[in-house]
Amino acid sequence: MGHKFIKKIQDEGTLLKVLTQNIDDLEVKAGVKPEVMIQAHGHSRSAHCISCEKEHDVEKWRKAIEKEEILKC
């Protein structure tokens, strides 16, 4: 519900920035533009290796989490 309120403020042109601790992207799903968001703990729209910093497929990452697998480059 709060995510829709943030979207409404954005649509009215009064939203400057949104600071969130959520990583579930509910704000983005509600239509809030990612460029106005400060996501303190990151997000789940992309996945990067912490060793080589290469970007990887997010769906592959999510499936590995569900299977409790550890992905490696």
mmCIF file of C-alpha atoms in Angstrom:
data_model
loop_
_atom_site.group_PDB
_atom_site.id
_atom_site.type_symbol
_atom_site.label_atom_id
_atom_site.label_comp_id
_atom_site.label_asym_id
_atom_site.label_seq_id
_atom_site.Cartn_x
_atom_site.Cartn_y
_atom_site.Cartn_z
ATOM 1 C CA MET A 1 0.000 0.000 0.000
ATOM 2 C CA GLY A 2 2.796 2.421 0.883
ATOM 3 C CA HIS A 3 4.502 1.698 -2.421
ATOM 4 C CA LYS A 4 1.440 2.917 -4.309
ATOM 5 C CA PHE A 5 1.436 6.084 -2.195
ATOM 6 C CA ILE A 6 5.059 6.748 -3.168
ATOM 7 C CA LYS A 7 4.088 6.241 -6.825
ATOM 8 C CA LYS A 8 1.213 8.723 -6.382
ATOM 9 C CA ILE A 9 3.596 11.369 -4.980
ATOM 10 C CA GLN A 10 5.940 10.709 -7.920
ATOM 11 C CA ASP A 11 3.056 11.143 -10.386
ATOM 12 C CA GLU A 12 2.120 14.443 -8.733
ATOM 13 C CA GLY A 13 5.679 15.667 -9.300
ATOM 14 C CA THR A 14 6.547 16.215 -5.637
ATOM 15 C CA LEU A 15 8.759 13.167 -5.041
ATOM 16 C CA LEU A 16 12.459 13.990 -4.914
ATOM 17 C CA LYS A 17 14.024 10.766 -3.573
ATOM 18 C CA VAL A 18 12.996 7.571 -1.832
ATOM 19 C CA LEU A 19 15.263 5.937 0.733
ATOM 20 C CA THR A 20 14.445 2.273 1.257
ATOM 21 C CA GLN A 21 15.938 -0.734 3.008
ATOM 22 C CA ASN A 22 13.810 -3.165 1.001
ATOM 23 C CA ILE A 23 15.433 -5.439 -1.592
ATOM 24 C CA ASP A 24 12.144 -6.848 -2.891
ATOM 25 C CA ASP A 25 11.678 -4.125 -5.548
ATOM 26 C CA LEU A 26 8.042 -3.520 -4.574
ATOM 27 C CA GLU A 27 8.549 0.183 -5.205
ATOM 28 C CA VAL A 28 9.698 -0.525 -8.770
ATOM 29 C CA LYS A 29 6.819 -2.979 -9.287
ATOM 30 C CA ALA A 30 4.456 -0.202 -8.168
ATOM 31 C CA GLY A 31 5.964 2.089 -10.823
ATOM 32 C CA VAL A 32 8.471 4.162 -8.856
ATOM 33 C CA LYS A 33 11.440 5.063 -11.071
ATOM 34 C CA PRO A 34 14.677 3.380 -9.921
ATOM 35 C CA GLU A 35 16.622 6.598 -10.562
ATOM 36 C CA VAL A 36 14.802 8.361 -7.681
ATOM 37 C CA MET A 37 15.455 5.503 -5.273
ATOM 38 C CA ILE A 38 18.320 5.122 -2.827
ATOM 39 C CA GLN A 39 18.360 1.439 -1.950
ATOM 40 C CA ALA A 40 20.401 1.076 1.237
ATOM 41 C CA HIS A 41 20.785 -2.706 0.971
ATOM 42 C CA GLY A 42 20.805 -3.049 -2.799
ATOM 43 C CA HIS A 43 18.141 -4.688 -4.955
ATOM 44 C CA SER A 44 17.372 -7.945 -6.738
ATOM 45 C CA ARG A 45 17.125 -6.651 -10.314
ATOM 46 C CA SER A 46 20.672 -7.757 -11.122
ATOM 47 C CA ALA A 47 23.259 -10.202 -9.805
ATOM 48 C CA HIS A 48 27.032 -9.714 -9.764
ATOM 49 C CA CYS A 49 29.879 -11.986 -8.710
ATOM 50 C CA ILE A 50 31.586 -10.587 -5.620
ATOM 51 C CA SER A 51 34.973 -11.838 -6.880
ATOM 52 C CA CYS A 52 35.107 -10.729 -10.525
ATOM 53 C CA GLU A 53 32.110 -8.323 -10.473
ATOM 54 C CA LYS A 54 30.745 -9.882 -13.692
ATOM 55 C CA GLU A 55 26.970 -9.546 -14.110
ATOM 56 C CA HIS A 56 25.014 -12.803 -14.216
ATOM 57 C CA ASP A 57 21.485 -13.888 -15.109
ATOM 58 C CA VAL A 58 19.129 -13.024 -12.234
ATOM 59 C CA GLU A 59 16.806 -15.977 -12.878
ATOM 60 C CA LYS A 60 19.730 -18.410 -12.654
ATOM 61 C CA TRP A 61 20.679 -16.753 -9.359
ATOM 62 C CA ARG A 62 17.111 -17.051 -7.983
ATOM 63 C CA LYS A 63 16.847 -20.729 -8.969
ATOM 64 C CA ALA A 64 20.171 -21.444 -7.257
ATOM 65 C CA ILE A 65 18.873 -19.824 -4.057
ATOM 66 C CA GLU A 66 15.719 -21.948 -4.179
ATOM 67 C CA LYS A 67 17.867 -25.088 -4.572
ATOM 68 C CA GLU A 68 20.282 -23.851 -1.871
ATOM 69 C CA GLU A 69 23.155 -24.035 -4.376
ATOM 70 C CA ILE A 70 26.222 -21.815 -4.366
ATOM 71 C CA LEU A 71 27.032 -20.295 -7.746
ATOM 72 C CA LYS A 72 30.647 -19.792 -8.736
ATOM 73 C CA CYS A 73 32.241 -18.156 -11.777
#
